[in-house]
Amino acid sequence: MSSARPMAECAPPRDVSELDAIRAAGKPVVMRGLVSDWPAVKAAGDGDEAIVRYILESGVARPVRAIAAAPTEGGRFFYNAQMTGFNFMQGQGRLDAFLADLLTEREKARPHAMAVQAEAIGELLPGFHRENRLPLLPGVDPHIWIGNRIRVAPHFDIKENIACCVAGRRRFTLFPPGQTANLYPGPLELTPAGTPVSMVDLADPDLTAHPRFAEAWSHAEEATLEPGDAIYIPYCWWHGVESLEAVSILANYWWNDGQAQGNGSPYDALLHAIMAYRHLPQDQRKVWRGMLDYYVFEESGDPAAHLPEHAKGVLGPPGPDLFARIRSIIRSALG
C-alpha cells in the first residue's frame, strides 16, 4: 500500500487561545518542539541510561502495572490466536526493576515487548510531575507510557488528547471517526485498550479479510514524533502507535471539557443502545433511529422548545440535578 498522508504540523501554541484554534479545526496536528524544554527530554538526549536515572532520581511513589509479550509477537500487543484473551501477560512490581529489564532487553536481537501504560504521573513520579509541566493544560493530570519497540492497535479515546514524546521516536497513524466501519473493530467487551481496537495489522494489512481497510487507509494521516514533539489527537479519532526505539517514553494529557458535569458515559449508552435496538425488526429500528435523531441529535432543533420550562422534564437544561434524575429513572427501568 502507498504511504499515508503526512499529518499537518504547526508551531507550538503560545497560549490557550491558540490551542483552542487548533481544537476548533477538529483535525490532528503535530506540534514540533512543544516540550523540548522539559528536563526529562533533555535527559533523554543524553542516552537511555540518563533518562532512566532521571526518572528514578525524581522519586517513585508506588509500584507499577506492566505488560509483556513474547518475542514471537513482534512487539504487537493484541489478542491471542483464539481471541479468548490477549497475547501478553500482566503484572505489578517496582519501576526500577522494570527499567532495568528494559535496558537489558536492548541487547537482544528478539526482545520481549514491554510496557508500563497510562500511569498517573502525579501519583507515580511526583518529582517528574513538578519539573515537566504543560502550561496549556494546567488542570489536566498527565499519564506516562514507558516501553520498548511495541505496536498498539488503532483505537479511539472518548477524550481529546495531547501526547508528548519524551524519549525515543513514536509513529502515530490516525483515522477520522467516520472510518470506523472500515477499520473492522474488535469486540466491545474484550479489548486491550478500553475501547474497541481495529483488527487490521497496520504493518501487514490483509485486504482479503479486511477489504474496506483500503478506503480507511485513503483517509489515514501519519507522523513520527521526535523527543520534545507533541501531537494533538481530536475526540474519538482512531490512532495506532508504534514505538521505534529500545527505550521509549511518552506523557499524554486526556481531557473532555465538552461534557456537562454529571453527564453519562456515551460508551455505556452505546452498549445500552445495542441491547435495546440492535435486535429489533428492521422497520422498528428505523422508527427508533428517527426518535434518536429527534430527541438526542436534535436534527429538527430543540425537541422541548415548544414546552413550558416546568414541563420539559428530562429534556430540560443539562446539570447535575437533571442527570441525577435521569439516572434514577434508568435505575428504576433496569431494575
Coordinates of C-alpha atoms in Angstrom, one line a residue:
M1 CA 0.0 0.0 0.0
S2 CA 1.1 3.6 -0.6
S3 CA 2.3 5.8 2.3
A4 CA -0.3 7.5 4.5
R5 CA -0.7 11.2 4.1
P6 CA 1.7 13.3 6.2
M7 CA 0.0 14.9 9.2
A8 CA -0.3 18.7 9.3
E9 CA 2.2 20.5 11.5
C10 CA 2.2 23.8 13.4
A11 CA 4.3 25.9 15.7
P12 CA 3.7 25.2 19.4
P13 CA 0.7 27.1 20.6
R14 CA 1.8 30.0 22.8
D15 CA -1.4 30.2 24.9
V16 CA -4.8 28.7 25.4
S17 CA -6.4 30.8 22.6
E18 CA -4.0 29.3 20.1
L19 CA -4.7 25.8 21.4
D20 CA -8.4 26.5 21.1
A21 CA -8.0 27.4 17.4
I22 CA -6.2 24.1 16.8
R23 CA -9.0 22.2 18.6
A24 CA -11.7 24.1 16.7
A25 CA -10.3 22.8 13.4
G26 CA -11.1 19.2 14.5
K27 CA -8.0 17.8 12.8
P28 CA -4.9 16.1 14.2
V29 CA -1.8 18.2 14.2
V30 CA 1.9 17.8 15.2
M31 CA 3.4 20.5 17.4
R32 CA 7.1 20.3 16.9
G33 CA 9.2 21.1 20.0
L34 CA 6.2 21.7 22.3
V35 CA 8.0 20.2 25.3
S36 CA 11.6 20.4 24.1
D37 CA 12.5 22.4 27.2
W38 CA 11.4 19.7 29.6
P39 CA 14.2 18.4 31.8
A40 CA 13.1 14.8 31.0
V41 CA 13.5 15.5 27.3
K42 CA 17.0 16.9 27.9
A43 CA 17.9 13.9 30.0
A44 CA 16.7 11.6 27.2
G45 CA 19.1 13.4 24.8
D46 CA 22.0 12.1 26.9
G47 CA 21.0 8.5 26.3
D48 CA 18.9 5.7 27.7
E49 CA 20.7 5.3 30.9
A50 CA 20.4 9.1 31.6
I51 CA 16.6 9.2 31.2
V52 CA 16.2 6.0 33.4
R53 CA 18.4 7.6 36.0
Y54 CA 16.4 10.9 35.8
I55 CA 13.1 9.1 36.3
L56 CA 14.3 7.1 39.3
E57 CA 16.0 10.1 40.9
S58 CA 12.9 12.1 40.6
G59 CA 11.2 9.8 43.1
V60 CA 9.0 6.8 42.6
A61 CA 6.0 6.7 44.9
R62 CA 4.5 3.3 44.3
P63 CA 4.6 0.1 42.3
V64 CA 3.5 0.0 38.6
R65 CA 1.4 -2.3 36.4
A66 CA 3.3 -3.7 33.4
I67 CA 2.6 -5.9 30.4
A68 CA 4.9 -8.1 28.4
A69 CA 4.6 -10.2 25.3
A70 CA 6.9 -12.9 23.9
P71 CA 9.5 -12.1 21.2
T72 CA 7.3 -14.2 18.7
E73 CA 4.7 -11.4 18.9
G74 CA 6.9 -8.9 17.1
G75 CA 6.2 -6.2 19.6
R76 CA 2.4 -6.2 18.8
F77 CA 0.1 -6.1 21.8
F78 CA -3.1 -7.8 20.6
Y79 CA -5.4 -10.7 21.1
N80 CA -4.3 -14.3 21.3
A81 CA -4.8 -16.6 18.3
Q82 CA -8.2 -17.8 19.6
M83 CA -9.4 -14.3 20.7
T84 CA -10.2 -15.7 24.1
G85 CA -7.8 -13.3 25.7
F86 CA -4.6 -11.3 25.0
N87 CA -1.1 -12.2 23.7
F88 CA 0.6 -10.5 26.7
M89 CA 1.0 -11.1 30.4
Q90 CA 0.2 -8.5 33.1
G91 CA 1.9 -8.0 36.4
Q92 CA 2.8 -5.5 39.1
G93 CA 6.2 -4.6 40.5
R94 CA 8.8 -2.0 41.1
L95 CA 9.5 0.6 38.4
D96 CA 13.3 0.3 38.9
A97 CA 13.1 -3.4 38.2
F98 CA 11.1 -2.8 35.1
L99 CA 13.5 -0.1 33.8
A100 CA 16.5 -2.4 34.5
D101 CA 14.8 -5.2 32.4
L102 CA 14.1 -2.6 29.7
L103 CA 17.8 -1.8 29.4
T104 CA 18.7 -5.4 29.4
E105 CA 16.3 -6.2 26.6
R106 CA 18.1 -3.7 24.3
E107 CA 20.9 -6.2 23.8
K108 CA 18.7 -8.9 22.4
A109 CA 18.0 -9.4 18.7
R110 CA 14.4 -10.5 19.5
P111 CA 13.4 -8.8 22.8
H112 CA 10.3 -9.2 24.8
A113 CA 7.8 -6.4 24.2
M114 CA 7.5 -4.5 27.5
A115 CA 5.3 -1.6 28.6
V116 CA 4.1 0.4 31.5
Q117 CA 1.0 2.2 30.3
A118 CA -1.1 5.1 31.3
E119 CA 0.2 5.5 34.9
A120 CA -0.8 8.8 36.5
I121 CA 2.4 10.8 36.7
G122 CA 1.4 12.9 39.7
E123 CA 0.8 9.7 41.8
L124 CA 3.7 7.7 40.5
L125 CA 6.5 10.2 39.8
P126 CA 5.9 13.4 41.9
G127 CA 9.3 14.9 41.1
F128 CA 8.9 14.3 37.4
H129 CA 5.4 15.8 37.6
R130 CA 6.8 19.0 39.2
E131 CA 9.6 19.5 36.7
N132 CA 7.8 18.7 33.5
R133 CA 4.6 20.6 33.0
L134 CA 2.3 21.6 30.2
P135 CA 1.1 25.2 31.0
L136 CA -1.5 24.9 28.2
L137 CA -3.5 22.3 30.3
P138 CA -2.8 23.3 33.9
G139 CA -5.8 21.4 35.3
V140 CA -5.3 18.1 33.4
D141 CA -3.4 15.3 35.1
P142 CA -0.9 13.6 32.7
H143 CA -0.1 9.9 32.3
I144 CA 3.2 8.2 31.4
W145 CA 3.9 5.4 28.9
I146 CA 7.2 3.6 29.1
G147 CA 8.3 0.7 26.9
N148 CA 10.5 -0.6 24.1
R149 CA 9.7 -1.2 20.4
I150 CA 6.0 -2.0 20.7
R151 CA 2.9 -1.6 18.5
V152 CA -0.5 -0.6 19.8
A153 CA -3.5 -1.4 17.6
P154 CA -5.6 1.6 16.3
H155 CA -8.3 2.5 18.9
F156 CA -10.1 5.6 20.0
D157 CA -10.4 7.6 23.2
I158 CA -13.6 9.3 24.3
K159 CA -11.5 12.4 25.1
E160 CA -9.2 14.9 23.4
N161 CA -5.5 14.1 23.8
I162 CA -2.1 15.8 23.6
A163 CA 0.7 13.2 23.6
C164 CA 4.2 14.5 24.2
C165 CA 7.2 12.4 23.1
V166 CA 9.9 12.4 25.9
A167 CA 12.3 9.7 24.8
G168 CA 12.6 7.7 21.6
R169 CA 10.6 8.2 18.4
R170 CA 7.0 7.3 18.0
R171 CA 4.9 6.9 14.8
F172 CA 1.3 7.8 15.0
T173 CA -1.3 6.7 12.4
L174 CA -4.7 8.4 12.7
F175 CA -8.1 7.8 11.1
P176 CA -11.2 10.0 11.4
P177 CA -14.2 8.6 13.4
G178 CA -16.1 8.3 10.1
Q179 CA -13.8 5.4 9.1
T180 CA -14.9 3.1 12.0
A181 CA -16.7 0.6 9.7
N182 CA -13.6 0.4 7.5
L183 CA -11.3 -0.4 10.4
Y184 CA -13.0 -3.6 11.5
P185 CA -13.4 -3.0 15.2
G186 CA -12.9 -6.0 17.5
P187 CA -15.1 -7.0 20.5
L188 CA -16.6 -4.2 22.7
E189 CA -16.3 -6.1 26.0
L190 CA -12.9 -7.8 25.5
T191 CA -10.4 -5.1 24.4
P192 CA -6.7 -4.4 25.3
A193 CA -7.3 -0.6 25.1
G194 CA -10.6 0.1 26.9
T195 CA -12.5 0.8 23.7
P196 CA -12.5 -1.5 20.7
V197 CA -9.3 -1.9 18.7
S198 CA -9.0 -2.4 14.9
M199 CA -8.5 -6.0 13.9
V200 CA -6.3 -4.8 11.0
D201 CA -2.5 -5.1 11.4
L202 CA -1.1 -1.8 10.2
A203 CA 2.2 -3.4 9.5
D204 CA 0.7 -6.1 7.3
P205 CA -2.9 -5.4 6.4
D206 CA -4.9 -8.4 5.0
L207 CA -7.1 -6.8 2.3
T208 CA -8.7 -10.2 1.7
A209 CA -10.0 -10.4 5.2
H210 CA -10.5 -6.6 5.6
P211 CA -11.2 -5.2 2.1
R212 CA -12.7 -2.0 3.3
F213 CA -9.5 -1.1 5.0
A214 CA -8.2 0.2 1.7
E215 CA -10.8 3.0 2.0
A216 CA -9.8 3.7 5.6
W217 CA -6.1 3.9 4.5
S218 CA -7.0 6.6 1.9
H219 CA -8.0 8.8 4.9
A220 CA -5.1 7.9 7.1
E221 CA -2.7 10.6 8.4
E222 CA 0.8 9.7 9.8
A223 CA 3.5 11.4 11.7
T224 CA 6.7 10.4 13.5
L225 CA 7.4 12.3 16.7
E226 CA 10.9 13.1 17.9
P227 CA 11.7 13.7 21.6
G228 CA 10.2 17.1 22.5
D229 CA 7.4 16.9 19.9
A230 CA 3.7 16.5 20.6
I231 CA 0.6 15.6 18.7
Y232 CA -3.0 16.8 19.2
I233 CA -5.5 13.9 18.7
P234 CA -9.1 15.1 18.4
Y235 CA -12.0 13.5 20.2
C236 CA -12.7 9.8 19.1
W237 CA -10.1 9.8 16.3
W238 CA -8.7 6.3 15.8
H239 CA -4.9 6.1 16.4
G240 CA -2.3 3.4 16.1
V241 CA 1.0 3.9 17.8
E242 CA 4.4 2.4 17.1
S243 CA 7.4 3.0 19.4
L244 CA 10.5 2.9 17.3
E245 CA 13.3 2.8 19.9
A246 CA 14.5 0.4 22.6
V247 CA 13.6 2.9 25.3
S248 CA 10.5 4.9 24.5
I249 CA 8.7 7.3 26.9
L250 CA 5.6 9.4 26.3
A251 CA 3.5 11.6 28.5
N252 CA -0.1 12.3 27.5
Y253 CA -2.9 14.6 28.6
W254 CA -6.5 13.4 28.2
W255 CA -9.4 15.8 28.8
N256 CA -13.1 16.3 27.9
D257 CA -14.4 19.8 28.7
G258 CA -17.3 19.3 26.2
Q259 CA -19.1 17.1 28.6
A260 CA -21.6 18.6 31.1
Q261 CA -21.0 17.9 34.8
G262 CA -22.7 14.6 35.7
N263 CA -23.3 13.6 32.1
G264 CA -23.5 9.8 31.5
S265 CA -20.9 7.9 29.5
P266 CA -21.5 7.8 25.8
Y267 CA -19.8 4.5 25.6
D268 CA -22.1 3.0 28.2
A269 CA -25.0 4.4 26.3
L270 CA -23.8 2.7 23.1
L271 CA -23.8 -0.7 24.9
H272 CA -27.3 0.0 26.2
A273 CA -28.4 1.0 22.7
I274 CA -27.1 -2.3 21.3
M275 CA -29.2 -4.1 23.9
A276 CA -32.3 -2.0 23.2
Y277 CA -32.3 -1.5 19.4
R278 CA -29.9 -3.9 17.6
H279 CA -32.2 -7.0 17.6
L280 CA -35.5 -5.3 16.8
P281 CA -37.1 -5.9 13.4
Q282 CA -35.7 -3.6 10.7
D283 CA -38.8 -1.5 10.5
Q284 CA -38.8 -0.8 14.2
R285 CA -35.1 0.0 14.2
K286 CA -35.9 2.6 11.6
V287 CA -38.5 4.2 13.8
W288 CA -36.1 4.4 16.8
R289 CA -33.4 5.9 14.6
G290 CA -35.8 8.7 13.9
M291 CA -36.6 9.0 17.6
L292 CA -32.8 9.3 18.4
D293 CA -32.4 11.9 15.6
Y294 CA -35.2 13.9 17.1
Y295 CA -34.6 13.6 20.9
V296 CA -30.8 13.1 21.1
F297 CA -29.2 14.5 18.0
E298 CA -31.7 17.3 17.6
E299 CA -32.0 17.0 13.8
S300 CA -35.1 19.2 14.0
G301 CA -33.9 21.5 16.6
D302 CA -34.6 21.5 20.4
P303 CA -37.2 18.8 21.0
A304 CA -38.5 20.6 24.0
A305 CA -38.7 24.1 22.5
H306 CA -42.5 24.1 22.4
L307 CA -42.9 23.1 26.0
P308 CA -43.1 25.4 29.0
E309 CA -40.0 25.2 31.3
H310 CA -41.7 23.4 34.1
A311 CA -42.9 20.6 31.7
K312 CA -39.6 19.9 29.9
G313 CA -38.6 17.2 32.4
V314 CA -35.6 15.1 31.2
L315 CA -35.4 17.4 28.1
G316 CA -34.5 20.4 30.3
P317 CA -31.2 22.2 30.6
P318 CA -28.2 20.0 31.5
G319 CA -26.8 19.9 35.0
P320 CA -26.1 17.6 38.0
D321 CA -29.7 17.6 39.1
L322 CA -31.1 16.7 35.7
F323 CA -28.6 13.9 35.2
A324 CA -29.3 12.5 38.7
R325 CA -33.0 12.4 37.9
I326 CA -32.4 10.6 34.6
R327 CA -30.1 8.1 36.4
S328 CA -32.9 7.4 38.9
I329 CA -35.4 6.8 36.1
I330 CA -32.9 4.5 34.4
R331 CA -32.2 2.5 37.6
S332 CA -35.9 2.0 38.1
A333 CA -36.4 0.9 34.5
L334 CA -33.5 -1.6 34.6
G335 CA -34.5 -2.9 38.0

